[in-house]
Short mmCIF file of C-alpha atoms in Angstrom, two decimals:
data_model
loop_
_atom_site.label_atom_id
_atom_site.label_comp_id
_atom_site.label_asym_id
_atom_site.label_seq_id
_atom_site.Cartn_x
_atom_site.Cartn_y
_atom_site.Cartn_z
CA MET A 1 8.73 31.72 -5.12
CA GLU A 2 9.88 31.88 -8.59
CA GLU A 3 13.10 29.85 -9.19
CA GLY A 4 15.86 31.17 -11.54
CA ALA A 5 14.36 35.02 -10.71
CA GLY A 6 17.99 35.77 -9.65
CA LEU A 7 16.81 35.70 -5.99
CA THR A 8 17.90 33.59 -3.03
CA PRO A 9 15.06 32.14 -1.53
CA SER A 10 14.83 31.65 1.72
CA PHE A 11 14.60 28.12 3.02
CA ASP A 12 10.98 28.46 4.72
CA ASP A 13 9.60 30.07 1.30
CA PHE A 14 11.30 27.31 -0.80
CA VAL A 15 9.53 24.71 1.80
CA ALA A 16 6.15 26.33 1.57
CA ALA A 17 6.19 26.18 -1.94
CA GLN A 18 7.74 22.85 -2.52
CA VAL A 19 7.11 20.78 0.22
CA THR A 20 3.45 19.47 -1.32
CA PRO A 21 5.04 18.57 -4.66
CA LEU A 22 8.00 16.80 -2.95
CA LEU A 23 5.77 14.72 -0.70
CA ARG A 24 3.74 13.74 -4.12
CA TYR A 25 6.77 12.97 -5.80
CA ALA A 26 8.15 10.73 -3.05
CA THR A 27 4.87 8.99 -2.42
CA VAL A 28 4.75 7.92 -6.05
CA LEU A 29 8.63 6.85 -5.73
CA THR A 30 8.44 5.12 -2.56
CA CYS A 31 4.89 3.62 -3.21
CA ASP A 32 4.38 4.25 0.50
CA PRO A 33 3.19 7.63 2.08
CA HIS A 34 4.86 7.09 5.27
CA LEU A 35 7.74 6.21 3.91
CA ALA A 36 7.47 9.43 1.76
CA GLN A 37 7.26 11.47 4.47
CA ASP A 38 10.04 10.10 6.42
CA VAL A 39 12.22 10.51 2.87
CA VAL A 40 11.17 14.09 2.41
CA GLN A 41 11.35 15.27 6.04
CA GLU A 42 15.28 13.59 6.12
CA VAL A 43 16.01 15.44 2.97
CA LEU A 44 14.55 18.74 3.63
CA LEU A 45 16.49 18.74 7.56
CA ARG A 46 19.77 18.05 5.60
CA ALA A 47 18.76 20.95 3.14
CA GLN A 48 17.97 22.80 5.89
CA GLN A 49 21.25 22.71 7.11
CA ARG A 50 22.76 23.15 3.85
CA TRP A 51 20.44 25.85 2.33
CA ASP A 52 23.62 28.77 2.16
CA ARG A 53 24.61 26.69 -0.59
CA ILE A 54 21.84 24.75 -2.14
CA SER A 55 19.96 28.07 -2.66
CA ARG A 56 22.58 29.22 -5.09
CA VAL A 57 22.25 26.49 -7.24
CA ASP A 58 20.57 27.48 -10.60
CA LEU A 59 17.28 25.12 -9.76
CA PRO A 60 16.98 24.65 -5.81
CA ALA A 61 13.69 22.56 -6.34
CA ALA A 62 15.34 20.01 -8.95
CA TYR A 63 18.73 20.03 -6.54
CA VAL A 64 16.30 18.74 -3.76
CA LYS A 65 14.17 16.68 -5.69
CA ARG A 66 17.45 14.66 -6.63
CA MET A 67 18.24 14.51 -3.05
CA VAL A 68 14.92 12.95 -2.56
CA THR A 69 15.40 10.43 -5.60
CA ASN A 70 18.93 9.61 -3.76
CA GLU A 71 17.48 9.03 -0.35
CA PHE A 72 15.08 6.55 -1.76
CA LEU A 73 17.50 4.79 -3.97
CA SER A 74 19.82 4.42 -0.89
CA TRP A 75 17.45 4.08 2.03
CA ARG A 76 16.99 0.40 1.92
CA ARG A 77 20.73 -0.46 1.68
CA ARG A 78 21.31 1.53 4.59
CA ARG A 79 18.54 0.13 6.21
CA GLU A 80 19.55 -3.48 5.49
CA ALA A 81 23.20 -2.53 6.81
CA LYS A 82 21.71 -2.07 9.89
CA ASN A 83 21.99 -5.22 12.22
CA VAL A 84 18.35 -4.95 14.21
CA ALA A 85 16.26 -7.47 16.12
CA LEU A 86 13.05 -8.78 14.41
CA SER A 87 11.25 -6.80 16.91
CA THR A 88 12.71 -3.61 15.75
CA ASP A 89 12.71 -4.22 12.60
CA THR A 90 8.97 -5.12 12.76
CA LEU A 91 8.32 -2.23 14.27
CA GLU A 92 9.96 0.14 11.74
CA HIS A 93 7.88 -1.53 9.19
CA ILE A 94 4.03 -1.03 10.80
CA SER A 95 3.58 0.35 7.62
CA PRO A 96 4.18 -1.71 4.59
CA ALA A 97 6.70 -0.67 2.64
CA VAL A 98 4.75 -1.50 -0.55
CA PRO A 99 1.46 -0.56 -0.27
CA ASP A 100 -1.03 -2.20 1.65
CA THR A 101 -3.27 -4.21 -0.70
CA SER A 102 -6.74 -3.17 0.94
CA HIS A 103 -7.42 -0.70 -1.58
CA HIS A 104 -8.95 -0.48 -5.24
CA TYR A 105 -8.07 -3.06 -7.34
CA ASP A 106 -8.83 -1.26 -10.38
CA GLU A 107 -6.58 -1.65 -13.15
CA ARG A 108 -4.55 1.28 -12.10
CA GLU A 109 -4.04 -0.53 -8.96
CA ALA A 110 -2.64 -3.66 -10.04
CA MET A 111 -0.57 -1.45 -12.19
CA LEU A 112 0.60 0.42 -9.01
CA GLN A 113 1.61 -2.96 -7.59
CA ARG A 114 3.64 -3.94 -10.44
CA ILE A 115 5.46 -0.69 -10.43
CA SER A 116 6.10 -1.05 -6.35
CA GLN A 117 7.91 -4.54 -7.57
CA LEU A 118 9.81 -2.99 -10.00
CA PRO A 119 13.89 -2.54 -9.00
CA ARG A 120 14.37 0.65 -7.68
CA LYS A 121 16.50 2.57 -10.14
CA GLN A 122 13.53 0.95 -12.94
CA ARG A 123 11.20 2.25 -10.83
CA ALA A 124 12.77 5.85 -10.15
CA ALA A 125 13.29 6.11 -14.20
CA ILE A 126 9.45 5.25 -14.83
CA VAL A 127 8.09 7.70 -12.22
CA LEU A 128 10.31 10.44 -13.90
CA ARG A 129 9.33 9.57 -17.09
CA TYR A 130 5.83 9.06 -16.81
CA TYR A 131 4.88 11.44 -13.63
CA GLU A 132 7.47 14.00 -14.00
CA HIS A 133 7.68 13.64 -17.64
CA TYR A 134 11.56 13.74 -17.64
CA ASP A 135 13.14 13.67 -21.22
CA ASP A 136 16.25 11.04 -21.20
CA ALA A 137 18.92 13.63 -20.14
CA GLU A 138 16.87 14.84 -17.28
CA ILE A 139 16.12 11.18 -15.93
CA ALA A 140 20.28 10.66 -16.50
CA LYS A 141 20.94 13.77 -14.65
CA THR A 142 18.84 12.77 -11.63
CA LEU A 143 20.14 9.28 -11.18
CA GLY A 144 23.57 9.91 -12.19
CA CYS A 145 23.73 7.83 -15.01
CA ALA A 146 24.07 7.44 -18.55
CA GLU A 147 21.02 8.21 -21.13
CA GLY A 148 21.59 4.80 -22.54
CA THR A 149 21.20 3.43 -19.12
CA VAL A 150 18.13 5.35 -18.56
CA ARG A 151 16.40 3.84 -21.78
CA SER A 152 17.35 0.45 -20.72
CA HIS A 153 15.64 0.82 -17.19
CA ILE A 154 12.89 2.14 -18.87
CA SER A 155 12.73 -0.47 -21.51
CA ARG A 156 13.27 -3.18 -18.76
CA ALA A 157 10.71 -1.74 -16.74
CA LEU A 158 7.91 -1.57 -19.40
CA ALA A 159 8.65 -5.11 -20.51
CA THR A 160 7.66 -6.44 -17.00
CA LEU A 161 4.83 -3.93 -16.47
CA ARG A 162 3.20 -5.48 -19.64
CA LEU A 163 4.04 -8.70 -18.80
CA ASP A 164 3.63 -9.28 -15.31
CA TYR A 165 0.08 -9.40 -13.97
CA SER A 166 -0.26 -10.30 -10.42
CA PRO A 167 -3.35 -8.35 -8.84
CA GLU A 168 -2.91 -9.90 -5.55
CA PRO A 169 0.33 -7.51 -5.00
CA ALA A 170 2.61 -8.85 -2.41
CA ALA A 171 5.07 -11.82 -3.38
CA ALA A 172 4.63 -13.29 0.01
CA GLY A 173 0.91 -13.27 -0.37
CA LEU A 174 1.05 -15.07 -3.66
CA ARG A 175 3.33 -17.36 -2.42
CA LEU A 176 1.00 -18.84 0.45
CA GLN A 177 -2.04 -18.60 -2.36
CA GLU A 178 0.31 -21.07 -4.33
CA GLY A 179 0.63 -23.35 -1.24
CA LEU A 180 -3.01 -23.47 0.01
CA SER A 181 -4.40 -26.58 -1.36
CA MET B 1 1.69 7.10 -25.29
CA ASN B 2 0.14 3.59 -25.52
CA ASP B 3 -2.07 2.20 -23.29
CA THR B 4 0.39 0.65 -20.96
CA GLU B 5 2.25 3.93 -20.74
CA GLN B 6 -1.25 5.82 -19.97
CA LEU B 7 -2.16 3.44 -17.25
CA ILE B 8 1.38 3.74 -15.70
CA SER B 9 0.84 8.01 -16.00
CA ASP B 10 -2.75 7.14 -14.45
CA ALA B 11 -1.84 4.73 -11.75
CA LEU B 12 0.99 7.35 -10.83
CA LYS B 13 -1.15 10.36 -10.43
CA ARG B 14 -3.29 8.10 -8.13
CA GLN B 15 -0.47 7.04 -5.94
CA ALA B 16 0.43 10.96 -6.01
CA GLU B 17 -3.14 11.88 -4.30
CA ARG B 18 -2.14 9.23 -1.59
CA ALA B 19 0.67 11.94 -0.29
CA PRO B 20 0.88 12.72 3.32
CA HIS B 21 -0.38 16.21 4.66
CA PRO B 22 2.39 18.63 4.90
CA GLY B 23 1.71 19.50 8.55
CA PRO B 24 3.83 16.65 10.19
CA THR B 25 6.92 17.55 7.92
CA LEU B 26 6.61 21.19 8.35
CA ALA B 27 5.96 20.39 12.34
CA ARG B 28 9.68 18.53 12.42
CA LEU B 29 11.45 21.49 10.82
CA ARG B 30 10.14 23.90 12.75
CA ARG B 31 11.22 21.89 15.75
CA PRO B 32 14.64 22.98 17.46
CA ALA B 33 17.41 21.30 16.01
CA ARG B 34 17.80 18.56 18.29
CA ARG B 35 18.49 15.61 16.03
CA ARG B 36 18.70 12.10 16.65
CA SER B 37 20.46 10.06 14.60
CA ARG B 38 19.43 9.35 11.40
CA SER B 39 18.56 5.47 11.83
CA SER B 40 17.02 6.63 15.36
CA LEU B 41 14.87 9.26 13.66
CA PHE B 42 13.48 7.03 10.90
CA LEU B 43 12.47 4.52 13.48
CA MET B 44 11.10 6.70 15.75
CA VAL B 45 9.19 9.25 13.71
CA GLY B 46 8.52 6.75 10.94
CA THR B 47 6.98 4.63 12.93
CA ALA B 48 5.12 6.81 15.09
CA VAL B 49 3.54 8.30 12.32
CA ALA B 50 3.20 4.96 10.31
CA ALA B 51 1.10 3.87 13.56
CA ALA B 52 -0.62 6.57 14.23
CA ALA B 53 -1.86 6.77 10.60
CA VAL B 54 -2.61 3.03 10.54
CA LEU B 55 -4.47 3.23 13.49
CA PHE B 56 -6.45 6.58 12.81
CA THR B 57 -7.83 5.33 9.40
CA ALA B 58 -8.42 2.16 10.22
CA GLY B 59 -11.20 3.50 12.92
CA VAL B 60 -8.46 1.08 15.66
CA ILE B 61 -8.25 2.84 19.48
CA VAL B 62 -4.81 3.48 20.32
CA GLY B 63 -4.22 2.52 23.61
CA ARG B 64 -0.66 3.03 24.46
CA GLY B 65 1.48 0.40 26.21
CA PRO B 66 4.69 1.29 27.22
CA SER B 67 6.65 -1.87 27.40
CA PRO B 68 10.11 -1.23 30.14
CA ASP B 69 12.22 -3.67 28.17
CA ASP B 70 11.74 -2.46 24.58
CA GLY B 71 10.96 1.40 24.42
CA ALA B 72 10.24 0.83 20.58
CA ALA B 73 7.39 -1.47 21.79
CA ALA B 74 5.57 1.56 23.69
CA LEU B 75 4.82 2.80 20.25
CA LEU B 76 2.30 -0.41 19.54
CA PRO B 77 -1.05 -0.53 20.72
CA THR B 78 -2.26 -2.86 23.23
CA THR B 79 -6.32 -2.09 22.86
CA ALA B 80 -7.75 -4.74 20.77
CA PRO B 81 -8.79 -3.18 17.44
CA ALA B 82 -12.44 -2.61 17.06
CA GLN B 83 -14.50 -3.88 14.00
CA THR B 84 -14.11 -1.44 11.43
CA HIS B 85 -17.26 -0.38 9.79
CA LEU B 86 -17.49 -0.30 5.94
CA LYS B 87 -19.90 2.80 5.61
CA TYR B 88 -21.13 2.00 2.69
CA SER B 89 -23.09 -1.19 0.83
CA PRO B 90 -24.62 -1.50 -2.64
CA GLY B 91 -28.44 -1.76 -2.68
CA TRP B 92 -28.32 -4.03 -6.33
CA LEU B 93 -26.03 -6.91 -7.22
CA PRO B 94 -26.05 -8.48 -10.21
CA ASP B 95 -27.70 -11.67 -10.52
CA GLY B 96 -25.57 -14.67 -8.38
CA PHE B 97 -23.55 -12.60 -7.14
CA VAL B 98 -22.28 -12.70 -3.41
CA GLU B 99 -19.66 -11.22 -1.42
CA VAL B 100 -16.11 -12.56 -0.83
CA TYR B 101 -13.88 -9.96 0.38
CA ARG B 102 -13.26 -7.58 2.93
CA SER B 103 -10.58 -5.47 3.94
CA ALA B 104 -9.94 -2.15 5.90
CA GLY B 105 -6.38 -0.72 6.13
CA PRO B 106 -4.45 2.67 6.07
CA GLU B 107 -5.61 3.30 2.29
CA GLY B 108 -8.82 2.34 2.53
CA ILE B 109 -12.05 0.05 2.59
CA VAL B 110 -12.30 -2.71 -0.05
CA ARG B 111 -15.31 -5.02 -0.78
CA ALA B 112 -15.65 -7.32 -3.46
CA TRP B 113 -18.77 -9.86 -4.98
CA THR B 114 -18.31 -12.30 -7.62
CA SER B 115 -20.69 -15.06 -9.00
CA GLN B 116 -18.22 -17.90 -8.34
CA PRO B 117 -17.23 -17.64 -4.89
CA SER B 118 -14.02 -19.76 -3.70
CA ALA B 119 -11.34 -20.24 -1.20
CA ASN B 120 -8.82 -18.28 -3.37
CA GLN B 121 -8.18 -14.56 -2.94
CA PRO B 122 -10.57 -13.09 -5.35
CA PHE B 123 -8.48 -10.59 -6.81
CA ALA B 124 -5.71 -13.21 -7.84
CA THR B 125 -8.24 -14.71 -10.19
CA GLY B 126 -9.83 -13.22 -13.42
CA GLN B 127 -13.50 -14.25 -12.29
CA PRO B 128 -16.16 -11.69 -13.05
CA MET B 129 -16.28 -9.19 -10.06
CA VAL B 130 -17.52 -6.25 -8.83
CA SER B 131 -15.46 -4.12 -6.05
CA LEU B 132 -16.44 -1.17 -3.81
CA SER B 133 -13.48 0.70 -2.16
CA LEU B 134 -13.26 4.20 -0.60
CA ASP B 135 -10.55 6.28 0.68
CA GLY B 136 -9.81 9.85 1.62
CA GLY B 137 -8.79 10.90 -1.65
CA SER B 138 -10.26 13.25 -4.10
CA PRO B 139 -11.64 13.00 -7.47
CA ALA B 140 -8.85 15.21 -8.84
CA GLY B 141 -7.48 14.05 -11.98
CA TYR B 142 -10.26 12.14 -13.16
CA GLU B 143 -12.06 15.03 -15.05
CA THR B 144 -10.76 13.45 -18.13
CA TRP B 145 -13.20 10.43 -18.06
CA GLU B 146 -16.27 10.61 -18.84
CA GLN B 147 -18.57 12.30 -16.42
CA VAL B 148 -22.21 10.74 -15.30
CA GLN B 149 -24.67 11.78 -12.82
CA LEU B 150 -24.96 9.30 -9.96
CA PRO B 151 -27.51 10.02 -7.41
CA GLY B 152 -26.67 13.15 -5.47
CA ALA B 153 -23.23 13.06 -6.98
CA THR B 154 -21.38 13.88 -10.20
CA GLY B 155 -19.14 10.60 -10.82
CA TYR B 156 -16.47 9.74 -13.57
CA VAL B 157 -16.48 6.62 -15.59
CA GLN B 158 -13.70 5.16 -17.78
CA VAL B 159 -13.94 1.64 -19.67
CA ALA B 160 -10.20 0.12 -20.00
CA ASP B 161 -8.78 -2.94 -21.42
CA GLY B 162 -7.50 -5.14 -18.85
CA GLN B 163 -5.58 -8.47 -18.34
CA SER B 164 -9.02 -10.15 -17.98
CA GLY B 165 -11.13 -8.32 -20.72
CA LYS B 166 -12.69 -5.13 -20.29
CA ALA B 167 -12.84 -3.17 -16.97
CA ALA B 168 -15.28 -0.25 -16.08
CA THR B 169 -14.19 2.04 -13.39
CA VAL B 170 -16.39 4.73 -11.48
CA VAL B 171 -15.18 7.24 -9.34
CA TRP B 172 -17.33 9.83 -7.24
CA LYS B 173 -16.94 11.69 -4.27
CA ALA B 174 -19.34 11.58 -1.07
CA LEU B 175 -17.69 11.43 2.09
CA ASP B 176 -15.22 9.29 1.05
CA LEU B 177 -13.97 8.71 -2.35
CA LEU B 178 -15.92 5.84 -3.83
CA THR B 179 -14.96 3.69 -6.34
CA VAL B 180 -16.73 0.69 -8.28
CA THR B 181 -14.58 -1.60 -10.26
CA VAL B 182 -16.43 -4.13 -12.65
CA ARG B 183 -15.23 -6.85 -15.00
CA GLY B 184 -16.06 -9.92 -16.66
CA PHE B 185 -19.44 -8.64 -18.07
CA ALA B 186 -20.59 -8.19 -21.69
CA ASP B 187 -21.46 -4.36 -20.51
CA VAL B 188 -19.24 -3.71 -17.99
CA LYS B 189 -20.09 0.29 -17.85
CA ALA B 190 -23.61 -0.26 -17.72
CA THR B 191 -23.20 -2.60 -14.64
CA ALA B 192 -20.68 -0.44 -12.99
CA LEU B 193 -23.16 2.40 -13.12
CA GLN B 194 -25.83 0.71 -11.99
CA PHE B 195 -23.86 -0.82 -9.03
CA ALA B 196 -22.56 2.79 -8.15
CA GLY B 197 -25.83 4.22 -8.48
CA SER B 198 -27.47 1.53 -5.87
CA VAL B 199 -24.46 2.45 -3.12
CA LYS B 200 -25.74 3.77 0.09
CA PRO B 201 -24.54 4.74 3.57
CA ASP B 202 -24.58 1.78 5.76
CA GLU B 203 -23.99 2.00 9.17
CA LYS B 204 -24.09 -1.67 10.22
CA SER B 205 -22.05 -3.73 7.85
CA ALA B 206 -18.25 -4.12 9.36
CA VAL B 207 -15.24 -6.10 9.21
CA LYS B 208 -13.10 -7.68 11.77
CA SER B 209 -10.13 -9.78 11.42
CA ALA B 210 -9.59 -13.57 12.89
CA LEU B 211 -6.13 -12.65 13.96
CA GLU B 212 -3.99 -9.66 15.76
CA TYR B 213 -0.13 -9.27 16.23
CA HIS B 214 0.65 -7.21 19.01
CA GLY B 215 -2.53 -5.24 18.95
CA MET B 216 -2.28 -5.00 14.95
CA SER B 217 -5.12 -6.18 13.16
CA LEU B 218 -5.89 -4.56 9.72
CA PRO B 219 -8.41 -7.04 8.59
CA ARG B 220 -8.36 -8.82 5.12
CA VAL B 221 -11.03 -11.49 4.70
CA TRP B 222 -12.06 -13.42 2.04
CA GLY B 223 -13.93 -17.01 1.44
CA ALA B 224 -16.33 -19.01 -0.15
CA SER B 225 -18.35 -19.33 2.67
CA PRO B 226 -18.67 -18.65 6.44
CA SER B 227 -17.05 -21.84 6.98
CA LYS B 228 -14.48 -21.68 4.14
CA TRP B 229 -12.10 -18.69 4.73
CA THR B 230 -8.92 -16.94 5.18
CA SER B 231 -8.13 -13.93 7.12
CA GLU B 232 -4.99 -11.97 6.72
CA ILE B 233 -2.90 -9.40 8.17
CA ARG B 234 0.54 -7.93 6.56
CA VAL B 235 3.04 -6.12 8.57
CA GLU B 236 6.03 -6.02 6.72
CA PRO B 237 8.17 -8.37 6.73
CA PHE B 238 5.93 -10.88 7.19
CA THR B 239 2.07 -12.17 6.50
CA ALA B 240 0.09 -13.91 9.08
CA GLN B 241 -2.93 -15.81 7.80
CA VAL B 242 -5.74 -17.74 9.55
CA SER B 243 -7.44 -20.20 7.51
CA THR B 244 -9.70 -22.80 7.22
CA GLU B 245 -7.62 -24.28 4.43
CA LYS B 246 -4.59 -26.36 4.96
CA PRO B 247 -1.66 -25.02 3.12
CA ASP B 248 0.48 -27.31 1.01
CA LEU B 249 3.24 -28.54 3.60
CA THR B 250 5.10 -30.31 1.04
CA GLY B 251 9.02 -30.23 1.84
CA GLY B 252 8.22 -29.15 5.40
CA ARG B 253 9.52 -30.23 8.46
CA PRO B 254 8.07 -30.64 11.95
CA VAL B 255 8.39 -27.77 14.10
CA GLU B 256 7.06 -26.63 17.33
CA VAL B 257 4.63 -23.53 16.79
CA ARG B 258 2.37 -22.28 19.10
CA GLY B 259 2.91 -25.16 21.55
CA LYS B 260 1.49 -27.74 18.98
CA GLN B 261 3.73 -29.58 16.43
CA GLY B 262 3.65 -27.35 13.16
CA THR B 263 5.59 -27.44 9.86
CA TYR B 264 8.29 -25.03 8.79
CA VAL B 265 8.45 -25.18 4.89
CA PRO B 266 12.23 -23.82 4.50
CA GLY B 267 12.28 -20.47 2.71
CA ARG B 268 8.38 -20.16 2.61
CA PHE B 269 6.40 -20.44 5.74
CA VAL B 270 5.60 -22.00 9.24
CA ALA B 271 2.37 -23.53 9.86
CA VAL B 272 0.36 -25.29 12.65
CA PHE B 273 -3.17 -26.44 12.77
CA ASP B 274 -4.56 -24.84 16.02
CA HIS B 275 -7.65 -25.02 17.33
CA ASP B 276 -9.52 -26.16 14.09
CA VAL B 277 -7.98 -23.55 12.02
CA TRP B 278 -4.48 -23.11 10.29
CA VAL B 279 -2.02 -20.53 11.21
CA VAL B 280 0.23 -19.64 8.83
CA VAL B 281 3.05 -17.14 8.71
CA LEU B 282 5.40 -16.28 6.08
CA GLY B 283 7.84 -13.81 4.95
CA ASP B 284 11.34 -13.50 4.32
CA LEU B 285 12.63 -14.47 7.84
CA ASP B 286 14.34 -17.39 9.34
CA GLU B 287 12.68 -20.47 10.94
CA GLY B 288 12.78 -18.79 14.44
CA GLN B 289 11.89 -15.42 13.45
CA LEU B 290 8.43 -16.98 11.95
CA VAL B 291 7.82 -19.33 14.59
CA LYS B 292 8.36 -16.64 17.33
CA ILE B 293 5.53 -14.54 15.27
CA ALA B 294 3.20 -17.02 14.76
CA GLY B 295 3.43 -17.53 18.65
CA ASP B 296 2.84 -13.96 19.37
CA LEU B 297 -0.66 -13.97 17.13
CA LYS B 298 -3.96 -13.59 18.96
CA VAL B 299 -6.27 -16.13 17.01
CA ASP B 300 -9.94 -16.09 16.95
CA ALA B 301 -10.46 -19.57 15.69
CA LYS B 302 -14.28 -18.89 15.57
CA PRO B 303 -14.99 -15.40 13.99
CA ASP B 304 -18.35 -14.44 12.67
CA PHE B 305 -17.90 -14.33 8.87
CA SER B 306 -21.47 -14.85 8.25
CA TRP B 307 -21.24 -12.14 5.19
CA ILE B 308 -19.19 -14.22 3.03
CA GLY B 309 -21.52 -15.86 0.58
CA ARG B 310 -24.50 -13.59 1.00
#
């Protein structure tokens, strides 16, 4: 499927072409493959229902990617708004929302851990810049903010990523380690 | 692009390789539109997929154990997890290096060796270290690294300036994607290549957790010796540890945990000394929740961690 070719792609064609890039993008964005699957699934279900309208925008893939970004940015807020019992909440998080630490602890893994701990908008800006290679204007459009805000997000994120070195990734683990005598 | 930006870019590419297979997503889209509420969808589908992925990858047998009073709990396994085989071991170690860390989880298996074993988690220190990890990823994206020939495989190596000096990473594809990382040596590249070249299949080595929560037990174990260790599981939103090491209980107050007098350190954790080990649960939860989780843990106070320090 070629976007911008003047054709209206079917939803099936769109999904066939875009599901893998969307899953990869969401995995980078959420730092959690399982959450990424949830987010993409949810977004595509909504897109499927509104495909008549979405298929007519200039760049459906970019539009749906923005939906994924917004889903990621709003996901925790929605989840926190729910009043769920501990057992349910725990079940919802069988897969850690931050990446499990039992994988490679090379420099990239350490960096991924730092990225995963960034505030969400900063993380999204970093992903759009260094994974999607968007410029400030494109990031601003995706995040729905001013270009100056984008530069601020990226600047603050880079400062954190340069300074914050915590190879043992989860804050909880660090707290306990600090507590061990 | 400076070094930090390049590292960010490389790290994000690696993360992208962990994207899930599109099959489940496509299957969901093809299913008749009998939609649950969004929250229900997130909970049920996400949980089922996550649990299945976690347990499958970790080599755990899933035994479905429905609970009449909690439908969601039916998704939890009740079968005790088998130990996870580590699949590969090195045939060579730098002088004085001993194994101090093993873990297995949805993202793969990790082992680490150091010459300075301590009770601390080795990745939280800047000590010289060699680590071996494996997962189901692909070597795609590493082609820009220096290509090297390993026994029976083509690998890729890169030396980068890390926060604790130079670190070398070697990546190659066997049945799994294997990664060796070395830091704290004068010649990290040579050490990494020698270590990588010695790695061979190992059907014996395994890791098993000393604790389990509702059947969930993705092991992460480290220590200085078989009698000085910590075993941890992380099931967000909490982390549970069993350790021979006493935590700092400063600021704590008494609370009953697992039928014994334990300690709640406000805003941090609950801890109790039970069967000669410390059971600790921490997370952004209130006291009652932490105590309940601690009570639900199954603890093996005499685990076989004889591999630590060898």
